[in-house]
Coordinates of C-alpha atoms and ligand atoms in Angstrom, one line a residue:
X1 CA 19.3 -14.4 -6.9
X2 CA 16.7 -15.1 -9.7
X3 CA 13.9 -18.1 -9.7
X4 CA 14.0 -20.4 -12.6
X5 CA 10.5 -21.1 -14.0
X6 CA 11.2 -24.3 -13.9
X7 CA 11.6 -24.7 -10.3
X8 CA 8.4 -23.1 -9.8
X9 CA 6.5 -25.3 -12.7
X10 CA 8.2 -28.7 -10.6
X11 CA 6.6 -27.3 -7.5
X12 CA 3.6 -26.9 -9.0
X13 CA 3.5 -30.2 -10.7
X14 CA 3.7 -31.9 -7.0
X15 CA 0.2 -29.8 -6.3
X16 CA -1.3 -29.8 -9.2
X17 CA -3.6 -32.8 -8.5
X18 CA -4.9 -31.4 -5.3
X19 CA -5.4 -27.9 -6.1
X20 CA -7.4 -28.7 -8.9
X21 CA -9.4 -31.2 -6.6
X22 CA -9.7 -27.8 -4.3
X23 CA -10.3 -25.5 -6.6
X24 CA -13.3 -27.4 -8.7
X25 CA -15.3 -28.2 -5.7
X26 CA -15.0 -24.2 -4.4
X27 CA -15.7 -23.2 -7.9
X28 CA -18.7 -25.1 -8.3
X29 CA -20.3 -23.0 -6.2
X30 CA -19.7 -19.6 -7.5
X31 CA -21.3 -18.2 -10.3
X32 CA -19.1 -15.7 -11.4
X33 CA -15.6 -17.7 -10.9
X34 CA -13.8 -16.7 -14.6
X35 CA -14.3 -13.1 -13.7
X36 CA -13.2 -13.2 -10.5
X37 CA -10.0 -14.9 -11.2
X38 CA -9.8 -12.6 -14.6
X39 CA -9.7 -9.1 -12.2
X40 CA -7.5 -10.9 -9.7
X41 CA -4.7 -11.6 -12.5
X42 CA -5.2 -8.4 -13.4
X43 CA -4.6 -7.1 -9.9
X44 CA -1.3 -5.7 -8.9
X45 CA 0.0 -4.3 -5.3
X46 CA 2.9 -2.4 -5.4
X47 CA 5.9 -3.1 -3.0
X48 CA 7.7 -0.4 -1.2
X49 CA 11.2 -0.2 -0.9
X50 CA 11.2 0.9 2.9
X51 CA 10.2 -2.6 3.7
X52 CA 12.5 -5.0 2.5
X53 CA 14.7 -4.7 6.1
X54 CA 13.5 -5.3 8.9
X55 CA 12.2 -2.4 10.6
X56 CA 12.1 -1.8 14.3
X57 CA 10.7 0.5 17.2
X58 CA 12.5 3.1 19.1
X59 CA 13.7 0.3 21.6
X60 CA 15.5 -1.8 18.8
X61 CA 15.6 -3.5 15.3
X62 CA 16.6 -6.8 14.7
X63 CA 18.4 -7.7 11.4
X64 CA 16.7 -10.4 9.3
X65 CA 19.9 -11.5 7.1
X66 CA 20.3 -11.0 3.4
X67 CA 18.5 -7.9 3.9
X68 CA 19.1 -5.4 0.7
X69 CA 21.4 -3.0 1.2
X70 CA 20.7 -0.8 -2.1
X71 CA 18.5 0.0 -4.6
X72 CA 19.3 -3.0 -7.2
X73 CA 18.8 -6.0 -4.1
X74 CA 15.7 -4.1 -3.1
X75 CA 14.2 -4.6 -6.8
X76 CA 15.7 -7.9 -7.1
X77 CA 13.6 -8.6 -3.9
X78 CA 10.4 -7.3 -5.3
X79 CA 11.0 -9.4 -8.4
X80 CA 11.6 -12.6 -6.3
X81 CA 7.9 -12.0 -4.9
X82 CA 6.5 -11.0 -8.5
X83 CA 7.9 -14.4 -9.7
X84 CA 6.3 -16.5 -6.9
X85 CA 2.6 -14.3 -7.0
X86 CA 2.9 -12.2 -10.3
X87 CA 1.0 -10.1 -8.3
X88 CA 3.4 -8.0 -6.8
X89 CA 4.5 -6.1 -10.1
X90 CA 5.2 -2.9 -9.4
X91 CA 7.8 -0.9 -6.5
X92 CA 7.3 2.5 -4.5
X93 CA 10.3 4.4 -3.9
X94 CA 11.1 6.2 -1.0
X95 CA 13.5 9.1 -1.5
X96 CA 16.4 10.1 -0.2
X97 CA 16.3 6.1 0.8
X98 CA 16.6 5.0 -2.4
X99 CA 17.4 7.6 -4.7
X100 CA 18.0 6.3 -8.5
X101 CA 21.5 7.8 -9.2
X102 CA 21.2 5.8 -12.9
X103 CA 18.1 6.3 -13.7
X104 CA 18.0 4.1 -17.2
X105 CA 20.1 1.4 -15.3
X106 CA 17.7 1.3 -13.0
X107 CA 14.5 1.4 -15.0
X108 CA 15.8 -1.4 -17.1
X109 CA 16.5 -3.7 -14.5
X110 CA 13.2 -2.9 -13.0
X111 CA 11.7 -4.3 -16.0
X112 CA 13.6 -7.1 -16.2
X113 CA 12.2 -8.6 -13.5
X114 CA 8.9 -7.1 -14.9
X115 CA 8.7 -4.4 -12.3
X116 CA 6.8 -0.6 -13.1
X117 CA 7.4 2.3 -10.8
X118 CA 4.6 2.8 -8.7
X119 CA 3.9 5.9 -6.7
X120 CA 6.9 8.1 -5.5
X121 CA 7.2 8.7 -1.9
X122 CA 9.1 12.1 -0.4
X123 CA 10.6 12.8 3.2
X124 CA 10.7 15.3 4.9
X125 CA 10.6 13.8 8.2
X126 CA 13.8 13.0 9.1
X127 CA 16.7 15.2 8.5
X128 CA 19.2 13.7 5.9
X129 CA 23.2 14.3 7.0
X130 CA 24.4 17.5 5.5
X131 CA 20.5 19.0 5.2
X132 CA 20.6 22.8 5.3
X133 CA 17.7 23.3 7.6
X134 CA 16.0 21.2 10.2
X135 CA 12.0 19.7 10.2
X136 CA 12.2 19.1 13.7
X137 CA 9.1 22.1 14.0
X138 CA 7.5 20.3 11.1
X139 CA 8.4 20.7 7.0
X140 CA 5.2 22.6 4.6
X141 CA 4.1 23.7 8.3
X142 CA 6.9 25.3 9.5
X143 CA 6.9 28.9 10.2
X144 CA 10.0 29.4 8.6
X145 CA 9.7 30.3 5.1
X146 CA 13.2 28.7 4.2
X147 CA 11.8 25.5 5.6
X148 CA 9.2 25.7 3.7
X149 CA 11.0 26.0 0.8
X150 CA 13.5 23.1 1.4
X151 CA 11.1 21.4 1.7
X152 CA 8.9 22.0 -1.8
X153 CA 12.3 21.3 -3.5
X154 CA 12.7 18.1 -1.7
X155 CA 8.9 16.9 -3.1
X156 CA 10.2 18.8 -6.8
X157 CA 13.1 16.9 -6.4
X158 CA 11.0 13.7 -6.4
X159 CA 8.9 14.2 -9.2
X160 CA 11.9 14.5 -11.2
X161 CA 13.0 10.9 -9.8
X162 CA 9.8 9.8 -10.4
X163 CA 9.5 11.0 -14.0
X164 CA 12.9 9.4 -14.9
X165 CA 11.7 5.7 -14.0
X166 CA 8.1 6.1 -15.6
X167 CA 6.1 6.6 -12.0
X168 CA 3.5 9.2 -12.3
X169 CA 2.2 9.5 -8.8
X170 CA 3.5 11.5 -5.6
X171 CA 2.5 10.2 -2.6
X172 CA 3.1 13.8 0.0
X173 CA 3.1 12.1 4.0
X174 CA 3.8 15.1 6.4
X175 CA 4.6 14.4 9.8
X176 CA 3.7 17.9 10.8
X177 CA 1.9 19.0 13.2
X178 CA 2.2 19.6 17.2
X179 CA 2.7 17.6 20.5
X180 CA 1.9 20.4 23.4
X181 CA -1.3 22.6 23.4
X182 CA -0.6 26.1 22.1
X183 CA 2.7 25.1 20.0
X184 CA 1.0 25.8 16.3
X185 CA -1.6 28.4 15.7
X186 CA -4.1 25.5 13.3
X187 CA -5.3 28.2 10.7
X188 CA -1.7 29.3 10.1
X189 CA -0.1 26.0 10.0
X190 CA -3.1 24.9 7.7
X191 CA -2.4 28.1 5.5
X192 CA 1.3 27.1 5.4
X193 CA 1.0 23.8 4.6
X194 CA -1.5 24.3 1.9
X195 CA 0.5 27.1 0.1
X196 CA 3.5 24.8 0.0
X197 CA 1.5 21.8 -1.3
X198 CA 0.4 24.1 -4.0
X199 CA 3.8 24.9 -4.9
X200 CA 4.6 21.2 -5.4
X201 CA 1.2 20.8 -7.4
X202 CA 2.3 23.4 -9.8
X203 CA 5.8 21.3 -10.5
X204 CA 3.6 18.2 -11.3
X205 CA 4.0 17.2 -14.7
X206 CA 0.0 16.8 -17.1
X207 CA -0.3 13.2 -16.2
X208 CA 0.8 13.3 -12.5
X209 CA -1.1 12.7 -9.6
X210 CA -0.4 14.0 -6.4
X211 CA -2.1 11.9 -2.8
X212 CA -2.4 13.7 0.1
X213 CA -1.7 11.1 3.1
X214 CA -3.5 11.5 6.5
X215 CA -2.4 10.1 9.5
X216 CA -4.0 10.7 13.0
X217 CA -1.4 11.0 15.2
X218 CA 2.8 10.2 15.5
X219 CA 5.3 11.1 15.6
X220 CA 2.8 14.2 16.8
X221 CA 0.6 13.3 19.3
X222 CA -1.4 16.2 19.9
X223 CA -2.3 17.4 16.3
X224 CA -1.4 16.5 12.9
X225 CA -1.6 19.3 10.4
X226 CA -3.0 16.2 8.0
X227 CA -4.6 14.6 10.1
X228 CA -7.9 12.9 8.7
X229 CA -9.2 12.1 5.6
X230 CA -11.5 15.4 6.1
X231 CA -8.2 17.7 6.2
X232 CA -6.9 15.5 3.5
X233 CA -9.8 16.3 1.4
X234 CA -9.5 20.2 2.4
X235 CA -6.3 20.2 0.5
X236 CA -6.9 18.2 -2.3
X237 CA -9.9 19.8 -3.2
X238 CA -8.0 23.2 -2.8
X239 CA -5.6 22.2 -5.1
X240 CA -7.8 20.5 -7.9
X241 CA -8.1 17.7 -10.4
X242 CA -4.9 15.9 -10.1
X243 CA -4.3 15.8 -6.4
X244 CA -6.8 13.1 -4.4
X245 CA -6.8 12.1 -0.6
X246 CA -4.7 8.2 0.1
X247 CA -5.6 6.2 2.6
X248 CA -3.3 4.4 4.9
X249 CA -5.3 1.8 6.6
X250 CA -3.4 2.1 10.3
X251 CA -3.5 5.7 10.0
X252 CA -7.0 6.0 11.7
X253 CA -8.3 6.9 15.6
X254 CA -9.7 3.3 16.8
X255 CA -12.4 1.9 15.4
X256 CA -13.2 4.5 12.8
X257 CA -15.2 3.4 9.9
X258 CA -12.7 3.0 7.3
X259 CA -16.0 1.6 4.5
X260 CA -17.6 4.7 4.9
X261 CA -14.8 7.1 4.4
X262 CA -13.5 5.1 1.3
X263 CA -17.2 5.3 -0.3
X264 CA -17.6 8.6 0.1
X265 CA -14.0 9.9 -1.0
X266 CA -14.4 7.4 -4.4
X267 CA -18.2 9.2 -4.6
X268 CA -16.4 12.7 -4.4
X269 CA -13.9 11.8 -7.1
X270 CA -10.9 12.0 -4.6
X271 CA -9.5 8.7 -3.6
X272 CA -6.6 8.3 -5.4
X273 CA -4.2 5.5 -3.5
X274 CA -4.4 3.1 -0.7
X275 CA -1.7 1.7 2.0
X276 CA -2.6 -2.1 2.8
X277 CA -1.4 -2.9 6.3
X278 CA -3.2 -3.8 9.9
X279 CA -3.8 -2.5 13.4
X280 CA -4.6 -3.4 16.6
X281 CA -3.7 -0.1 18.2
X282 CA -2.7 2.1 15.6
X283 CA 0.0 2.6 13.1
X284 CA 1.1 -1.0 13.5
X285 CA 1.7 -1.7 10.3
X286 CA 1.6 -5.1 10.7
X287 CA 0.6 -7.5 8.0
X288 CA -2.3 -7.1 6.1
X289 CA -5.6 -9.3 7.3
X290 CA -3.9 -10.4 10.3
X291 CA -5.7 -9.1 12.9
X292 CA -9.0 -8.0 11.2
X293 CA -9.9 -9.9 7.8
X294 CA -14.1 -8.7 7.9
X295 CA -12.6 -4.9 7.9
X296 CA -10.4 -5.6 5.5
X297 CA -13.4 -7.4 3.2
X298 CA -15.8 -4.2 4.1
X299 CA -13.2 -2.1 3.1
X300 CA -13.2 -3.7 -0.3
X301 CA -16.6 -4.1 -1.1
X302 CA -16.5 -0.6 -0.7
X303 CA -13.9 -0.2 -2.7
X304 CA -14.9 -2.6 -5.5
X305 CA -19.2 -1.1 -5.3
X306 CA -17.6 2.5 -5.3
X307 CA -15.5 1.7 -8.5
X308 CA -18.2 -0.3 -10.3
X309 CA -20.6 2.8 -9.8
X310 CA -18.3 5.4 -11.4
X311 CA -17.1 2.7 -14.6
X312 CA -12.9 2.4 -12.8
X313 CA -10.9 -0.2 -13.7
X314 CA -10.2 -2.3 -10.1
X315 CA -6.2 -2.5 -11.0
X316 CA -5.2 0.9 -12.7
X317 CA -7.7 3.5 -11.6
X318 CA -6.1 3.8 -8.1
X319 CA -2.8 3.2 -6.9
X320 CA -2.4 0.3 -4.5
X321 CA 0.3 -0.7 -2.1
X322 CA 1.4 -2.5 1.0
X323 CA 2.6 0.1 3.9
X324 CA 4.1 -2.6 6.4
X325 CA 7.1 -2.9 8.5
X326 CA 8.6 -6.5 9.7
X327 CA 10.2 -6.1 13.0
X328 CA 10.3 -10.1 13.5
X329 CA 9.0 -11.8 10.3
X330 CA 11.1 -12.5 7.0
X331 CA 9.6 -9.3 5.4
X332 CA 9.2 -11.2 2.3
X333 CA 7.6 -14.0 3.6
X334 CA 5.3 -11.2 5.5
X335 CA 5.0 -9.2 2.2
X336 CA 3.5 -12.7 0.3
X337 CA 1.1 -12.9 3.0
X338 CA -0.3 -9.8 2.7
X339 CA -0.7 -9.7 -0.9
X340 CA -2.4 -13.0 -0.7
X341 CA -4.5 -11.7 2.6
X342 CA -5.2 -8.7 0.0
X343 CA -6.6 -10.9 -2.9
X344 CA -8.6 -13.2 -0.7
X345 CA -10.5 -9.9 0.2
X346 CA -10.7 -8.6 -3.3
X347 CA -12.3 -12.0 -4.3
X348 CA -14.9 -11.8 -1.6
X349 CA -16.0 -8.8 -2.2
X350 CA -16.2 -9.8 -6.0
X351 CA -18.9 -12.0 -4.8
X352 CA -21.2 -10.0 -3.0
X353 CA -24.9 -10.0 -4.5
X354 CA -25.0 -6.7 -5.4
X355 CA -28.4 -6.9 -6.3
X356 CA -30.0 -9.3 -3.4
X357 CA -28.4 -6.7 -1.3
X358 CA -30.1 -3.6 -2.3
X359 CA -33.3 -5.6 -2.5
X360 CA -32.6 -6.0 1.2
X361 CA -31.7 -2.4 2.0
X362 CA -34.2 -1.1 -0.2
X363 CA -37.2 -3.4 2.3
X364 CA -35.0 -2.7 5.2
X365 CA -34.2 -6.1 5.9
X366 CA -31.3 -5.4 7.7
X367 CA -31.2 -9.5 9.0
X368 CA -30.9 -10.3 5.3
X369 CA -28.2 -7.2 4.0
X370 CA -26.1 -9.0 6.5
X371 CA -26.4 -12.4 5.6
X372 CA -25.5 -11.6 2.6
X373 CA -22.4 -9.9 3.1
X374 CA -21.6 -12.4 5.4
X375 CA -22.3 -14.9 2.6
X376 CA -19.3 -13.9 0.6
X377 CA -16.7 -13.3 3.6
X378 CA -17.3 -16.7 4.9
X379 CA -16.6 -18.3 1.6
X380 CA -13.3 -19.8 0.9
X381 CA -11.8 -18.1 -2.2
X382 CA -7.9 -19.7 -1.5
X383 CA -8.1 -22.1 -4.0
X384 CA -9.7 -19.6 -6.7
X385 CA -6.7 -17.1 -5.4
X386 CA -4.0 -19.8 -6.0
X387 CA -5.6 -21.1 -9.7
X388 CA -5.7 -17.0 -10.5
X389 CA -1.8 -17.9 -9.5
X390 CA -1.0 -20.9 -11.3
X391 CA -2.8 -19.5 -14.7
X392 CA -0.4 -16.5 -14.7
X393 CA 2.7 -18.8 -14.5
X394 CA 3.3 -17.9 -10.6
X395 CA 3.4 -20.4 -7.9
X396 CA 0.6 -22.2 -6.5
X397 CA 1.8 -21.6 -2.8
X398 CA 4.2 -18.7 -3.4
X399 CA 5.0 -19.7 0.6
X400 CA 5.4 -22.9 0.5
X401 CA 7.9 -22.5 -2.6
X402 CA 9.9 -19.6 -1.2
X403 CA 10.3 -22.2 1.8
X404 CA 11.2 -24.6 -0.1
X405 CA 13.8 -22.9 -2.3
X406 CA 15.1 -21.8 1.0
X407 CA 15.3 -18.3 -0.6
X408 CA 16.4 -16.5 2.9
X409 CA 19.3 -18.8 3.0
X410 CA 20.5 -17.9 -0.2
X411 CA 20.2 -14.5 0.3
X412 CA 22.1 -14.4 3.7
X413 CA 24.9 -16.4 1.6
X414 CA 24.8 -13.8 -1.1
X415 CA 24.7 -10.7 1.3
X416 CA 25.8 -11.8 4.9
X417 CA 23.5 -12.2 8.0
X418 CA 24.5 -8.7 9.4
X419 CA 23.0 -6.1 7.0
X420 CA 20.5 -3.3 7.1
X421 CA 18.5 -2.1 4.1
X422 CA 17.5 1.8 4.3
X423 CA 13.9 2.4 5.4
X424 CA 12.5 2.9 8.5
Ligands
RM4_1 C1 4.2 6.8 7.4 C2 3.3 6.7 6.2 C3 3.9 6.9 4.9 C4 5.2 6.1 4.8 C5 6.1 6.3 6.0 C6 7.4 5.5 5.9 O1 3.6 6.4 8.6 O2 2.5 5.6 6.3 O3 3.1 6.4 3.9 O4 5.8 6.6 3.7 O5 5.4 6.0 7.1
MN2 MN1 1.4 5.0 4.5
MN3 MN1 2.1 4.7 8.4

C-alpha cells in the first residue's frame, strides 16, 4: 500500500488550527526554535528490516497480521513510516534475512519511496540451512580456523550487498563468547576474533566504515568476546581509521552510564553508530523513551555537546538507527513512537544552555548545572517536533493518521493475518 499526500494534507487540515495554537505558545518561549526544528528535519533514523514482524522470546511469537514477508513489503513498510514522519528515511539490512537478489530492482524501489541504505548488518549467529560449518562455539572466535573463515566471507559477502544498494557502513555484532568458566582461553579468543575482524577490514571498500557492536551478555552469559564499549574500542582502535565502536543502548550491565561512555568514545574519534531502543532489565529492546526518557535526554546532550565540540553534522556524521523488537505492539505503530520519542530528546538537548552550564560547573554549582539540564528535559518540545513534521510535508500526528487510515487493516487484507516476516 502507498499514502496519498492528500490524505495526509486532509488530516492535517483538521489540526492545523490547534497545532499552531500549540506550537506558538511553546515556541514563544524558546530562543532558538528555527534551528531546532531546522536539525530535526534534517534528522533521519534508519529502520531495520529485522523489525517489521513481530518478534518473540524463546517461549513464543505472536503474528501481528500483514506482517512483510520479503524484502520489497519490508521497504514498502519503511516508506509507509517515512511518509507519515519523513523522518524515518533510510533501512538497515540484515543479511541472510534479507538478502537483495536484484540489487538495481531493489535500490530503485528503495528510492521511490525516498529510502537510502543505511548500515549493513551480518550474521553469524544463527546457522543458515545448508551452512558448511556451525557457530554454535562462536564465529571470528572460534578455534577452528575454517570457522573463522566462513565466517570473514559471510561479513565479505555483505559488503558486497551493501556496495550494490549505495550503504557504506558494516555494522559487525558477534555473539561470541562463553557460558561456563574455563570454556574459552580470553587472550586467544580475543586474538582470534581480532585477526578475523582485520580480515573483513581489509575487504572494506575507501569510503566504508566498519562498527564494532558490544553487547554484555546473551546469548552468552558468562563472557562476551565483545563485550563493552572498552573491548569494542580495543578492536577498533587495532584496526584504524575506518572502523569505530556502535552503541546499542540495551546492550549495557544495569545502570551503567551510558553519557559518559558516548562522550568519551566521540572525544576519542571512535563512535561511529548508535541502536535506539530501551531497557528495564537488559536487552529488552523495547521501544525507545518508554521506560527512561531523562537517560535517553542525557544520552543526547552528550551526543549533540560531543558533536558540536569536534564541528559533526548531528544527521550524517554517525549512523543512527532503531534496534527494537515488537512482541505485542503493531511494530509500526511502535517504530513511529520511537522515532518521535527519539526527536523529543534530540530537541531537548538542542536546548540546553550550553554556556549557563559551564558557568555552573566551572563555580561548582552543582544545584544550578542541574537545574539547568533539567530546564530543558522538562520542556515540552511535542508541538515544535510535530511543526518540524508538518513543514516537511509529513503528518502532524503520524499516529493518529496511521490510525486513522487504518493502515494495519489494509495490510492484513493485502497480506493475510497469518504471516511472519524474517528477523528475529
Ligand atoms: C543483537 C544486536 C544487533 C542486531 C541483532 C539482531 O542483539 O543488537 O545489533 O543486529 O540483535
Ligand atoms: Mn543492536
Ligand atoms: Mn541487541
Amino acid at each position: 500500500m502507498q499514502i496519498e499526500q492528500s490524505r495526509i494534507d486532509e488530516l492535517n487540515a483538521q489540526l492545523e488550527s490547534g497545532h499552531k495554537r500549540n506550537f506558538e505558545f511553546h515556541a514563544a518561549s524558546l530562543s532558538n526554535v528555527e534551528a531546532v526544528i531546522e536539525k530535526l528535519i534534517a534528522f533521519q533514523v534508519a529502520i531495520p528490516s529485522w523489525a517489521l514482524g513481530a518478534g518473540g522470546t524463546r517461549f513464543g511469537r505472536f503474528s501481528i497480521g500483514g506482517e512483510p514477508g520479503n524484502l520489497e513489503e519490508k521497504i514498502e513498510d519503511v516508506g509507509l513510516l517515512h511518509k507519515l514522519n519523513q523522518s524515518s528515511g533510510a533501512i538497515s539490512l540484515h543479511i541472510p534475512w534479507d538478502i537483495p537478489s536484484d540489487a538495481a530492482k531493489i535500490k530503485a524501489l528503495a528510492a521511490h519511496h525516498g529510502l537510502v541504505f543505511d548500515a549493513m548488518n551480518s550474521n553469524t549467529f544463527q546457522d543458515q540451512p545448508g551452512q558448511k560449518l556451525s557457530y554454535k562455539y562462536g564465529s571470528l572466535q572460534n578455534v577452528d580456523k575454517g570457522i573463522r573463515q566462513q565466517a570473514v566471507d559471510h561479513n565479505l559477502e555483505v559488503i558486497k550487498y551493501g556496495k550494490e544498494l549505495g550503504s557504506n557502513s558494516l555494522t559487525v555484532w558477534l555473539s561470541d563468547g562463553s557460558s561456563f568458566p574455563g570454556q574459552l582461553n580470553f587472550r586467544k579468543a580475543f586474538q582470534n576474533t581480532l585477526e578475523g575482524l582485520q580480515d573483513i577490514y581489509a575487504g572494506l571498500p575507501e569510503d566504508w566504515k566498519v562498527f564494532v557492536e558490544y553487547k554484555a551478555f546473551e546469548p552468552n552469559f558468562y563472557s562476551m568476546s565483545v563485550g563493552d564499549w572498552g573491548q569494542s574500542l580495543l578492536y577498533a582502535s587495532k584496526l584504524g581509521p575506518k572502523a569505530y565502536t556502535l552503541v546499542d543502548l540495551g546492550h549495557h550491565l544495569p545502570n551503567a552510564n551510558i553519557e559518559q561512555i558516548v562522550s568519551l568514545l566521540l572525544m576519542e574519534k571512535k563512535l561511529g553508530g548508535f541502536h535506539f531502543n530501551d531497557s528495564k532489565y537488559g536487552d529488552d529492546d523495547l521501544t525507545v523513551g518508554s521506560m527512561r526518557p531523562y537517560q535517553l535526554f542525557l544520552i543526547f546532550r552528550e551526543l549533540v555537546e560531543g558533536m558540536d565540540a569536534r564541528g559533526m553534522n548531528h544527521a550524517k556524521d554517525l549512523g543512527w538507527m532503531i534496534d527494537a523488537s515488537h512482541n505485542i505492539k503493531d511494530p509500526l505503530e511502535d517504530l513511529l513512537q520511537s522515532v518521535e520519542a527519539i526527536q523529543i530528546a534530540y530537541a531537548q538537548a538542542l536546548l540546553v544552555d550550553d554556556m549557563a552550564l559551564d558557568e555552573a560547573r566551572e563555580s561548582n554549582d552543582v544545584v544550578r548545572a542541574q537545574e539547568i539540564l533539567q530546564q530543558a528535559f522538562r520542556t515540552d518540545v511535542r508541538s515544535v517536533v510535530a511543526e518540524a513534521r508538518r513543514r516537511s510535508g509529513a503528518a502532524i500526528d503520524p499516529l493518529g493518521a496511521y490510525r486513522a487510515m487504518k493502515i494495519r487493516d489494509t495490510l492484513i487484507g493485502e497480506r493475510g493475518a497469518v504471516t511472519k516476516a524474517t528477523g528475529l
